[in-house]
Coordinates of C-alpha atoms in Angstrom, one line a residue:
Chain A
X1 CA 52.0 145.2 141.5
X2 CA 51.8 141.6 140.7
X3 CA 54.4 139.0 141.4
X4 CA 55.6 136.5 138.9
X5 CA 52.8 134.3 137.7
X6 CA 54.0 130.8 137.2
X7 CA 51.6 128.0 136.4
X8 CA 53.1 124.7 137.4
X9 CA 51.2 121.6 136.5
X10 CA 51.4 120.2 140.1
X11 CA 49.6 123.3 141.4
X12 CA 46.4 122.6 139.6
X13 CA 44.9 120.8 142.5
X14 CA 42.6 123.1 144.5
X15 CA 44.1 124.1 147.8
X16 CA 43.1 122.1 150.8
X17 CA 40.0 123.6 152.0
X18 CA 39.2 122.0 155.2
X19 CA 40.8 119.6 157.5
X20 CA 38.9 116.8 159.3
X21 CA 40.4 115.8 162.5
X22 CA 39.4 112.9 164.6
X23 CA 38.7 113.4 168.2
X24 CA 41.3 111.0 169.5
X25 CA 44.0 113.1 167.8
X26 CA 42.9 116.2 169.7
X27 CA 42.9 114.3 173.0
X28 CA 46.3 112.8 172.3
X29 CA 47.9 116.2 171.6
X30 CA 46.4 117.7 174.7
X31 CA 47.7 114.8 176.8
X32 CA 51.2 114.9 175.3
X33 CA 51.6 118.5 176.2
X34 CA 50.2 118.0 179.7
X35 CA 52.5 115.2 180.5
X36 CA 55.8 116.1 178.9
X37 CA 55.9 119.8 178.1
X38 CA 55.6 121.9 181.1
X39 CA 57.0 125.4 180.9
X40 CA 58.1 127.0 177.7
X41 CA 59.4 123.9 175.9
X42 CA 57.7 122.8 172.8
X43 CA 56.4 119.3 172.3
X44 CA 56.2 118.0 168.8
X45 CA 54.7 115.0 167.1
X46 CA 53.7 113.6 163.8
X47 CA 50.2 113.6 162.2
X48 CA 49.0 110.7 160.2
X49 CA 46.0 110.5 157.9
X50 CA 44.9 110.6 154.3
X51 CA 43.8 112.9 151.7
X52 CA 40.2 112.7 150.6
X53 CA 39.2 114.9 147.6
X54 CA 39.8 118.4 148.8
X55 CA 40.0 117.6 152.5
X56 CA 42.8 116.5 154.6
X57 CA 41.8 113.9 157.1
X58 CA 43.9 113.4 160.2
X59 CA 43.2 110.2 161.9
X60 CA 46.0 109.6 164.2
X61 CA 49.1 111.0 165.6
X62 CA 52.1 110.0 167.7
X63 CA 54.4 112.1 169.8
X64 CA 58.1 112.7 169.5
X65 CA 60.3 112.4 172.5
X66 CA 62.0 115.4 173.9
X67 CA 65.6 116.0 173.0
X68 CA 67.6 115.4 176.1
X69 CA 71.3 115.5 176.6
X70 CA 71.7 111.9 177.4
X71 CA 70.0 110.9 174.2
X72 CA 72.7 112.3 172.0
X73 CA 72.7 109.3 169.6
X74 CA 68.9 109.1 169.5
X75 CA 67.8 108.5 166.0
X76 CA 64.6 110.4 165.2
X77 CA 64.2 108.9 161.8
X78 CA 64.5 105.4 163.1
X79 CA 61.9 106.1 165.8
X80 CA 59.5 107.4 163.3
X81 CA 60.0 104.5 160.9
X82 CA 59.4 102.0 163.7
X83 CA 56.3 103.7 164.9
X84 CA 54.9 103.9 161.5
X85 CA 55.6 100.3 160.7
X86 CA 54.0 99.2 164.0
X87 CA 51.0 101.3 163.4
X88 CA 50.5 99.8 160.0
X89 CA 50.1 96.4 161.6
X90 CA 47.0 97.6 163.4
X91 CA 45.5 99.2 160.3
X92 CA 46.2 102.8 161.2
X93 CA 46.8 105.1 158.3
X94 CA 50.5 105.5 158.1
X95 CA 50.6 108.3 155.6
X96 CA 52.4 111.3 156.9
X97 CA 50.3 114.3 156.5
X98 CA 51.9 116.8 158.8
X99 CA 53.2 117.5 162.3
X100 CA 52.1 119.3 165.4
X101 CA 53.7 121.6 167.8
X102 CA 52.8 123.3 171.0
X103 CA 53.4 127.0 171.4
X104 CA 54.0 129.4 174.2
X105 CA 51.7 132.4 174.1
X106 CA 51.6 132.2 170.4
X107 CA 55.3 132.4 169.5
X108 CA 55.8 129.9 166.8
X109 CA 56.8 131.9 163.8
X110 CA 60.4 130.9 163.7
X111 CA 63.1 129.8 161.3
X112 CA 62.9 126.3 162.7
X113 CA 59.2 126.0 162.0
X114 CA 59.6 127.4 158.6
X115 CA 62.4 124.9 157.7
X116 CA 60.5 121.9 159.0
X117 CA 57.2 122.9 157.4
X118 CA 59.0 123.6 154.1
X119 CA 60.6 120.1 154.1
X120 CA 57.3 118.5 154.9
X121 CA 55.4 120.4 152.3
X122 CA 58.1 119.8 149.8
X123 CA 57.7 116.1 150.2
X124 CA 53.9 116.0 150.7
X125 CA 52.1 118.9 149.2
X126 CA 49.1 118.9 151.5
X127 CA 50.9 118.7 154.8
X128 CA 50.0 121.1 157.5
X129 CA 51.5 122.1 160.9
X130 CA 49.0 122.1 163.7
X131 CA 49.7 124.6 166.4
X132 CA 48.3 123.8 169.8
X133 CA 48.2 126.6 172.3
X134 CA 47.8 125.1 175.7
X135 CA 47.6 128.3 177.6
X136 CA 44.7 129.6 175.6
X137 CA 43.1 126.2 176.0
X138 CA 43.5 126.3 179.7
X139 CA 41.6 129.6 179.6
X140 CA 38.6 127.8 178.4
X141 CA 38.5 127.2 174.6
X142 CA 40.4 124.7 172.6
X143 CA 43.0 126.5 170.6
X144 CA 44.1 124.4 167.6
X145 CA 45.1 126.0 164.3
X146 CA 46.4 124.6 161.1
X147 CA 48.8 126.4 158.9
X148 CA 50.5 125.8 155.6
X149 CA 53.1 127.8 153.7
X150 CA 51.7 129.8 150.8
X151 CA 53.0 128.8 147.4
X152 CA 54.9 132.0 147.1
X153 CA 56.8 131.3 150.2
X154 CA 57.5 127.8 149.0
X155 CA 59.1 129.1 145.9
X156 CA 61.3 131.4 147.8
X157 CA 62.4 128.7 150.2
X158 CA 63.2 126.5 147.3
X159 CA 65.5 129.0 145.7
X160 CA 67.0 130.1 149.0
X161 CA 67.1 133.6 147.8
X162 CA 66.7 135.6 150.9
X163 CA 68.2 138.9 149.7
X164 CA 66.1 142.0 149.6
X165 CA 65.7 141.8 145.9
X166 CA 64.6 138.2 145.9
X167 CA 61.9 138.9 148.4
X168 CA 60.8 142.0 146.6
X169 CA 60.5 140.1 143.4
X170 CA 58.2 137.6 144.9
X171 CA 56.2 140.4 146.6
X172 CA 55.7 138.7 149.9
X173 CA 54.3 140.5 152.9
X174 CA 54.2 138.9 156.3
X175 CA 50.6 138.3 155.9
X176 CA 51.2 136.1 153.0
X177 CA 53.6 133.7 154.6
X178 CA 51.2 131.3 156.2
X179 CA 47.7 130.4 155.2
X180 CA 45.3 129.1 157.8
X181 CA 43.3 126.0 157.0
X182 CA 39.9 125.6 158.8
X183 CA 39.6 122.7 161.1
X184 CA 36.5 120.5 161.5
X185 CA 36.3 117.8 164.1
X186 CA 34.6 114.7 163.1
X187 CA 33.4 111.8 165.3
X188 CA 32.3 108.4 164.4
X189 CA 29.1 107.0 165.9
X190 CA 31.0 104.7 168.2
X191 CA 32.9 107.6 169.7
X192 CA 29.7 109.5 170.1
X193 CA 28.4 106.6 172.2
X194 CA 31.6 106.7 174.2
X195 CA 31.0 110.4 174.8
X196 CA 27.5 109.7 176.1
X197 CA 28.9 107.2 178.5
X198 CA 31.6 109.7 179.7
X199 CA 29.1 112.4 180.3
X200 CA 26.9 110.1 182.2
X201 CA 29.5 109.0 184.5
X202 CA 31.7 112.0 185.1
X203 CA 30.9 115.0 187.3
X204 CA 30.2 118.3 185.8
X205 CA 33.3 120.4 185.3
X206 CA 33.7 122.5 188.4
X207 CA 35.8 125.1 186.8
X208 CA 34.6 127.3 184.1
X209 CA 37.8 128.9 183.2
X210 CA 36.5 130.8 180.3
X211 CA 34.6 133.1 182.6
X212 CA 37.6 133.9 184.7
X213 CA 38.1 137.6 185.1
X214 CA 41.8 137.8 185.9
X215 CA 43.7 139.0 182.9
X216 CA 46.8 140.8 184.0
X217 CA 49.1 137.8 184.1
X218 CA 48.3 136.8 180.6
X219 CA 48.5 140.3 179.3
X220 CA 51.8 140.9 181.0
X221 CA 53.4 137.9 179.4
X222 CA 52.1 138.6 176.0
X223 CA 53.2 142.2 176.1
X224 CA 56.6 141.1 177.3
X225 CA 57.0 138.8 174.3
X226 CA 55.7 141.4 172.0
X227 CA 58.2 144.0 173.3
X228 CA 61.1 141.5 172.8
X229 CA 60.1 140.9 169.3
X230 CA 59.7 144.6 168.5
X231 CA 63.2 145.1 169.9
X232 CA 64.5 142.4 167.6
X233 CA 62.8 144.1 164.7
X234 CA 64.2 147.5 165.4
X235 CA 67.7 146.0 165.6
X236 CA 67.1 144.3 162.3
X237 CA 65.9 147.6 160.8
X238 CA 69.0 149.4 162.0
X239 CA 71.2 146.7 160.4
X240 CA 69.3 147.2 157.1
X241 CA 69.6 150.9 157.3
X242 CA 73.3 150.8 157.9
X243 CA 73.6 148.5 154.9
X244 CA 71.7 150.8 152.6
X245 CA 73.6 153.8 153.8
X246 CA 76.9 151.9 153.2
X247 CA 75.6 150.9 149.8
X248 CA 74.6 154.4 148.7
X249 CA 77.9 155.8 150.1
X250 CA 79.7 153.3 148.0
X251 CA 77.7 154.3 145.0
X252 CA 78.7 157.8 145.5
X253 CA 82.3 156.9 145.8
X254 CA 82.1 154.9 142.6
X255 CA 80.4 157.7 140.9
X256 CA 83.1 160.2 142.0
X257 CA 85.9 157.8 141.0
X258 CA 84.5 157.4 137.5
X259 CA 84.0 161.1 137.1
X260 CA 87.6 161.7 138.2
X261 CA 88.7 159.1 135.8
X262 CA 86.8 160.7 132.9
X263 CA 88.2 164.1 133.8
X264 CA 91.7 162.7 133.9
X265 CA 91.2 160.9 130.6
X266 CA 89.9 164.1 129.0
X267 CA 92.9 166.0 130.3
X268 CA 95.2 163.4 129.0
X269 CA 93.5 163.4 125.7
X270 CA 93.9 167.1 125.4
X271 CA 97.6 166.7 126.2
X272 CA 97.9 163.9 123.7
X273 CA 98.7 161.1 126.2
X274 CA 97.1 157.7 126.1
X275 CA 94.1 157.4 128.4
X276 CA 94.5 155.5 131.6
X277 CA 93.3 151.9 131.4
X278 CA 89.9 151.1 132.5
X279 CA 90.1 149.4 135.8
X280 CA 87.7 147.0 137.1
X281 CA 85.4 149.0 139.3
X282 CA 83.7 146.1 141.0
X283 CA 87.0 144.8 142.3
X284 CA 87.9 148.1 143.9
X285 CA 84.5 148.8 145.4
X286 CA 83.3 145.5 146.7
X287 CA 79.5 145.8 147.3
X288 CA 78.6 145.1 150.9
X289 CA 76.7 141.9 151.7
X290 CA 73.0 142.5 151.7
X291 CA 71.5 141.2 155.0
X292 CA 69.1 138.3 154.6
X293 CA 65.6 139.6 154.9
X294 CA 63.9 136.4 155.9
X295 CA 64.3 137.0 159.6
X296 CA 62.6 140.4 159.3
X297 CA 59.7 138.7 157.6
X298 CA 59.5 136.1 160.3
X299 CA 59.7 138.7 163.1
X300 CA 57.0 140.8 161.4
X301 CA 54.8 137.8 161.1
X302 CA 55.4 136.9 164.7
X303 CA 54.6 140.4 165.9
X304 CA 51.4 140.3 163.9
X305 CA 50.5 137.0 165.5
X306 CA 51.1 138.4 169.0
X307 CA 49.0 141.5 168.3
X308 CA 46.1 139.3 167.0
X309 CA 46.2 137.2 170.1
X310 CA 46.3 140.1 172.4
X311 CA 43.4 141.7 170.7
X312 CA 41.3 138.6 170.8
X313 CA 42.1 138.2 174.5
X314 CA 41.2 141.8 175.3
X315 CA 37.9 141.6 173.4
X316 CA 37.0 138.5 175.4
X317 CA 38.0 140.1 178.7
X318 CA 36.0 143.2 177.9
X319 CA 33.0 141.1 177.3
X320 CA 33.5 139.4 180.6
X321 CA 34.0 142.6 182.5
X322 CA 30.7 144.0 181.1
X323 CA 29.0 140.9 182.2
X324 CA 30.4 141.3 185.7
X325 CA 29.2 144.8 185.7
X326 CA 25.7 143.7 184.8
X327 CA 25.7 141.2 187.6
X328 CA 26.9 143.7 190.1
X329 CA 24.4 146.3 188.9
X330 CA 21.6 143.8 189.6
X331 CA 22.9 143.3 193.1
X332 CA 22.9 147.0 193.9
Chain B
X1 CA 47.3 86.4 197.1
X2 CA 45.5 89.4 198.5
X3 CA 42.7 90.9 196.6
X4 CA 42.9 94.6 196.7
X5 CA 40.5 96.9 195.0
X6 CA 42.2 99.9 193.6
X7 CA 40.1 102.5 191.9
X8 CA 40.8 102.6 188.2
X9 CA 41.0 106.1 186.8
X10 CA 40.7 106.4 183.1
X11 CA 41.5 109.3 180.9
X12 CA 39.3 109.9 177.9
X13 CA 42.3 109.5 175.6
X14 CA 42.3 105.8 176.3
X15 CA 38.6 105.4 175.5
X16 CA 39.0 107.3 172.2
X17 CA 41.9 105.1 171.2
X18 CA 40.1 101.9 172.0
X19 CA 37.1 103.0 170.0
X20 CA 39.3 104.0 167.2
X21 CA 41.2 100.7 167.1
X22 CA 38.0 98.7 167.3
X23 CA 36.8 100.5 164.2
X24 CA 40.0 99.6 162.4
X25 CA 40.1 96.0 163.3
X26 CA 40.9 93.3 160.7
X27 CA 38.2 91.5 158.8
X28 CA 36.8 88.7 160.8
X29 CA 38.1 89.7 164.1
X30 CA 35.3 90.1 166.6
X31 CA 37.3 91.9 169.1
X32 CA 40.5 93.9 169.6
X33 CA 43.0 93.7 172.4
X34 CA 45.7 96.0 173.5
X35 CA 48.0 97.2 176.2
X36 CA 47.2 99.7 178.8
X37 CA 49.9 102.1 180.0
X38 CA 49.8 104.4 183.0
X39 CA 50.9 104.9 186.5
X40 CA 50.2 103.1 189.7
X41 CA 49.4 104.8 193.0
X42 CA 48.9 103.4 196.4
X43 CA 45.1 103.1 196.1
X44 CA 44.5 103.8 192.5
X45 CA 45.7 103.0 189.0
X46 CA 45.6 105.8 186.5
X47 CA 45.4 104.7 182.9
X48 CA 46.8 107.4 180.6
X49 CA 47.6 105.7 177.4
X50 CA 47.1 102.6 175.3
X51 CA 47.9 100.9 172.1
X52 CA 46.4 98.0 170.3
X53 CA 48.2 94.7 169.7
X54 CA 47.4 92.5 166.7
X55 CA 46.1 89.1 167.7
X56 CA 44.3 86.1 166.2
X57 CA 41.5 84.3 168.0
X58 CA 39.8 81.1 167.0
X59 CA 37.9 78.4 168.8
X60 CA 40.7 76.6 170.4
X61 CA 43.7 78.9 170.3
X62 CA 44.7 82.5 170.6
X63 CA 47.8 84.1 169.2
X64 CA 49.0 87.5 170.3
X65 CA 51.9 89.3 168.7
X66 CA 54.1 89.7 171.8
X67 CA 57.1 91.0 169.9
X68 CA 54.9 93.8 168.6
X69 CA 53.7 94.7 172.1
X70 CA 57.2 94.8 173.4
X71 CA 58.4 97.0 170.6
X72 CA 55.5 99.4 170.9
X73 CA 56.1 99.7 174.6
X74 CA 59.7 100.6 174.1
X75 CA 58.8 103.3 171.6
X76 CA 56.2 104.7 173.9
X77 CA 58.6 104.6 176.8
X78 CA 60.9 106.9 174.9
X79 CA 58.3 109.6 174.9
X80 CA 56.8 109.2 178.3
X81 CA 59.3 107.4 180.5
X82 CA 56.9 107.5 183.5
X83 CA 54.3 105.2 182.0
X84 CA 54.4 101.5 182.7
X85 CA 52.3 98.6 181.6
X86 CA 49.5 98.3 184.0
X87 CA 47.2 95.9 182.2
X88 CA 45.4 95.2 179.0
X89 CA 42.0 95.9 177.4
X90 CA 39.7 93.9 175.2
X91 CA 36.5 95.0 173.5
X92 CA 33.5 92.8 174.0
X93 CA 31.1 92.0 176.8
X94 CA 32.3 88.9 178.4
X95 CA 35.5 87.5 179.7
X96 CA 36.3 84.4 177.7
X97 CA 38.8 81.7 178.4
X98 CA 41.2 83.2 176.0
X99 CA 41.2 86.3 178.2
X100 CA 42.6 84.2 181.0
X101 CA 45.5 83.2 178.9
X102 CA 46.2 86.7 177.8
X103 CA 45.9 87.9 181.3
X104 CA 48.5 85.4 182.4
X105 CA 50.9 86.8 179.9
X106 CA 50.3 90.3 181.1
X107 CA 50.9 89.2 184.7
X108 CA 54.4 88.5 183.6
X109 CA 54.8 92.0 182.4
X110 CA 53.2 93.9 185.2
X111 CA 52.3 93.0 188.8
X112 CA 48.6 92.5 189.1
X113 CA 47.5 93.7 185.8
X114 CA 44.1 95.3 185.2
X115 CA 41.8 94.0 182.6
X116 CA 39.5 96.5 181.0
X117 CA 36.5 95.5 178.9
X118 CA 34.8 97.9 176.7
X119 CA 31.6 96.7 175.2
X120 CA 31.8 98.2 171.8
X121 CA 29.1 96.0 170.4
X122 CA 26.7 97.5 172.9
X123 CA 25.3 94.1 173.8
X124 CA 23.6 95.3 176.9
X125 CA 22.2 98.5 175.4
X126 CA 24.9 100.6 176.9
X127 CA 28.6 100.7 176.5
X128 CA 29.8 98.9 179.6
X129 CA 33.2 99.9 180.6
X130 CA 34.5 97.6 183.3
X131 CA 37.7 96.8 185.0
X132 CA 38.8 93.7 186.6
X133 CA 41.7 92.3 188.5
X134 CA 42.4 88.7 188.7
X135 CA 42.5 86.7 191.9
X136 CA 43.2 83.1 192.6
X137 CA 40.4 81.0 193.9
X138 CA 39.8 77.5 194.7
X139 CA 41.5 75.1 197.0
X140 CA 45.2 75.7 197.3
X141 CA 47.2 72.7 196.1
X142 CA 44.3 71.2 194.2
X143 CA 42.2 72.8 191.5
X144 CA 43.1 76.4 191.3
X145 CA 41.2 78.8 189.1
X146 CA 41.2 82.4 188.4
X147 CA 38.5 84.8 189.2
X148 CA 38.1 88.3 187.9
X149 CA 36.9 90.7 190.5
X150 CA 35.4 93.9 189.3
X151 CA 36.9 97.3 190.2
X152 CA 35.3 100.7 190.4
X153 CA 36.0 102.8 187.4
X154 CA 36.2 106.6 187.4
X155 CA 37.0 109.1 184.8
X156 CA 39.6 111.7 185.4
X157 CA 40.8 114.6 183.2
X158 CA 43.5 117.1 183.1
X159 CA 42.0 120.6 183.0
X160 CA 42.9 121.1 179.3
X161 CA 41.6 117.6 178.6
X162 CA 38.3 118.6 180.2
X163 CA 38.0 121.5 177.8
X164 CA 38.8 119.4 174.9
X165 CA 36.2 116.9 175.9
X166 CA 33.6 119.6 176.4
X167 CA 34.2 120.7 172.8
X168 CA 33.9 117.2 171.6
X169 CA 30.7 116.7 173.5
X170 CA 29.2 119.3 171.4
X171 CA 30.0 117.4 168.2
X172 CA 27.5 114.9 169.4
X173 CA 24.7 117.3 168.8
X174 CA 25.2 118.3 165.2
X175 CA 23.7 115.8 162.7
X176 CA 26.8 115.5 160.6
X177 CA 28.9 114.9 163.8
X178 CA 31.2 117.7 162.8
X179 CA 32.1 120.9 164.5
X180 CA 34.3 123.8 163.6
X181 CA 36.3 125.5 166.2
X182 CA 34.8 128.9 167.2
X183 CA 36.8 131.7 168.6
X184 CA 36.5 135.1 170.1
X185 CA 33.4 136.5 171.7
X186 CA 31.2 133.7 170.5
X187 CA 32.9 131.5 173.1
X188 CA 32.3 133.9 175.9
X189 CA 28.7 134.1 174.8
X190 CA 28.2 130.3 174.7
X191 CA 29.9 130.1 178.2
X192 CA 27.5 132.7 179.5
X193 CA 24.5 130.9 178.0
X194 CA 25.7 127.7 179.7
X195 CA 25.8 129.5 183.1
X196 CA 22.3 130.8 182.3
X197 CA 21.0 127.3 181.7
X198 CA 22.5 126.2 185.0
X199 CA 20.9 129.1 186.8
X200 CA 17.6 128.3 185.2
X201 CA 17.8 124.7 186.5
X202 CA 18.6 125.9 190.0
X203 CA 15.8 128.4 189.9
X204 CA 13.2 125.8 188.9
X205 CA 14.4 123.6 191.7
X206 CA 14.0 126.5 194.1
X207 CA 10.5 127.1 192.8
X208 CA 9.6 123.5 193.3
X209 CA 10.8 123.5 196.9
X210 CA 9.0 126.7 197.7
X211 CA 5.7 125.4 196.3
X212 CA 6.2 122.3 198.3
X213 CA 6.6 119.9 195.4
X214 CA 10.0 118.7 196.4
X215 CA 11.2 118.4 200.0
X216 CA 14.0 120.9 200.9
X217 CA 17.4 119.4 201.2
X218 CA 19.7 121.1 203.7
X219 CA 22.9 120.4 201.9
X220 CA 21.5 121.8 198.7
X221 CA 20.4 124.8 200.6
X222 CA 23.9 125.4 201.9
X223 CA 25.3 125.2 198.4
X224 CA 22.7 127.8 197.3
X225 CA 23.8 130.1 200.2
X226 CA 27.4 129.8 199.0
X227 CA 26.3 130.6 195.5
X228 CA 24.5 133.8 196.5
X229 CA 27.4 134.9 198.7
X230 CA 29.9 134.4 195.9
X231 CA 28.9 137.6 194.2
X232 CA 31.0 140.0 196.2
X233 CA 29.3 142.9 197.8
X234 CA 31.4 145.9 197.0
X235 CA 30.3 149.5 197.2
X236 CA 29.2 150.9 193.8
X237 CA 32.1 153.4 193.6
X238 CA 34.8 150.9 194.3
X239 CA 33.4 148.6 191.7
X240 CA 33.2 151.4 189.2
X241 CA 36.8 152.4 189.7
X242 CA 38.0 148.8 189.4
X243 CA 36.0 148.2 186.3
X244 CA 37.1 151.4 184.7
X245 CA 40.8 150.8 185.4
X246 CA 40.6 147.3 184.0
X247 CA 38.8 148.6 180.9
X248 CA 41.4 151.3 180.5
X249 CA 44.2 148.8 180.6
X250 CA 42.6 146.6 178.1
X251 CA 41.8 149.5 175.7
X252 CA 45.4 150.7 176.0
X253 CA 46.7 147.3 175.1
X254 CA 44.4 147.1 172.2
X255 CA 45.5 150.5 171.0
X256 CA 49.2 149.6 171.3
X257 CA 48.8 146.4 169.4
X258 CA 46.9 148.1 166.6
X259 CA 49.7 150.7 166.5
X260 CA 52.3 147.9 166.2
X261 CA 50.4 146.2 163.5
X262 CA 50.1 149.5 161.6
X263 CA 53.9 150.0 162.1
X264 CA 54.9 146.7 160.6
X265 CA 52.4 147.1 157.7
X266 CA 54.0 150.4 157.0
X267 CA 57.4 148.8 157.2
X268 CA 56.3 146.2 154.6
X269 CA 55.2 148.9 152.2
X270 CA 58.5 150.7 152.5
X271 CA 60.5 147.6 152.0
X272 CA 58.7 146.6 148.9
X273 CA 59.2 149.9 147.2
X274 CA 62.2 150.0 144.9
X275 CA 65.3 151.2 146.8
X276 CA 67.9 153.7 145.9
X277 CA 70.2 150.9 144.9
X278 CA 68.0 149.5 142.3
X279 CA 67.5 152.9 140.7
X280 CA 71.2 153.5 140.3
X281 CA 71.8 150.0 139.1
X282 CA 69.5 150.7 136.2
X283 CA 71.2 153.9 135.5
X284 CA 74.6 152.2 135.2
X285 CA 73.3 149.6 132.9

């Protein structure tokens, strides 16, 4: 069950193994979301850094402004160019290595993301998209994940062949769409000293969100999103089923037509008349348009993501509940 | 000119950026300067962002790239329109004469700018982070000078920032200064162990008080009372029912999500099998 094995010379480099991120990048992303992106809007920005052996180092980032109606003629490319030029003046690495986006309850597997990541990866092979989940972070643990498109998916996007046969040829399942790159956060000594200073001067965090027991709100929203996606998926499946039913009906019709033709020709031959001319079958029975299957793949991937998140959340909450039970048991 | 002493609230983002730009400074530059962005309140100034500005400093003169500063400010304004220039920062311990000149420029950009010094060279053994505001001094009409009065500095965080900073604090401990991001139950476990540590500290304090080593402090005693009362006293059966219903909910959700995942995996398998269409196609060929 193997897909096509193509060895392109540019793919000889080992895949990016880990990603080193500098602390200021993390803080900047958090701040950007906090200030500009309340609600379910996404905030986006660009990651800058360099490639070191088999690691991708992200050393800086800058945010993209939101798309508002009164900024219709806002030129994104120009903004980016200017930012990078200015940053070069202060010796910041100006190599584009990816982009970041915030997500709402884990819903980021979409066509838009795929297209953007594809164009980035096409231009720069090692680029990643960093997904920041502010809601999970607010619950107590920094949620930052890095993804790249698998080489198989890159090929498909390049050929733009989203028909069922194309996807089948490449043998892609929804688990093979994105690959996660492990993240490591690195600090320099100076920043470590800064952290000492901060810890010294600031009060202890008074909220330990991670041990919060309330879970129903989060579960409700996640399940709502999951149900929406499953509805989308079932609609998609219905479409595909009607398509295949139409196709097979058409095949039958074609078959019957050809058989009738043959019978007629046989009869005519027995009567000594010239056979009827062969007509172009394909023009008579135009095959129905196969629906693009990329959306199904994306929806499946998204559903998978939601399920993973929900399971992680429930396991954490179960742990917390058992802890509360132990505490209560001691009291009684 | 009245001297007022607003409290300067700094976000950790700013410190990290300053540290970063200091590390990237040009050869031969002993310090870096840059602009501070943020919001001004009645009694406080909140610094939320900053960017560094290239400048040259020598014995007698100082040149700052103002064009650059203006450009960068415009670009930043596009993203966060609520931020304004509230001052500038410089690394280094002292305030030099050049600082006065630079401060004067910034007074043109913002009313009563804040000057922040970050001692990155650690001259005094610690990293001193200080803020100043300038005030006129001297005899009016005759020699007028400028004095920098210090302001109190505090650190504020958004909730999510706090969590990010907590994670980054932990990178301090590892020798290679790196840290992967953990997930799942290990986080709950580490949180629980942190609470345990805190409880141990409190317990040792109580022991000391009881044995007379430390004099009892009433306010601390009141906090302890609050702490003990926080654990709600519910009857055992009520707690059991609550716990069980919660656990049932969670288990059901886990079961449903597993089911959904199995469903889509099955769908994948079916999709990837050769369809009816392909079989007939081969036949016609």
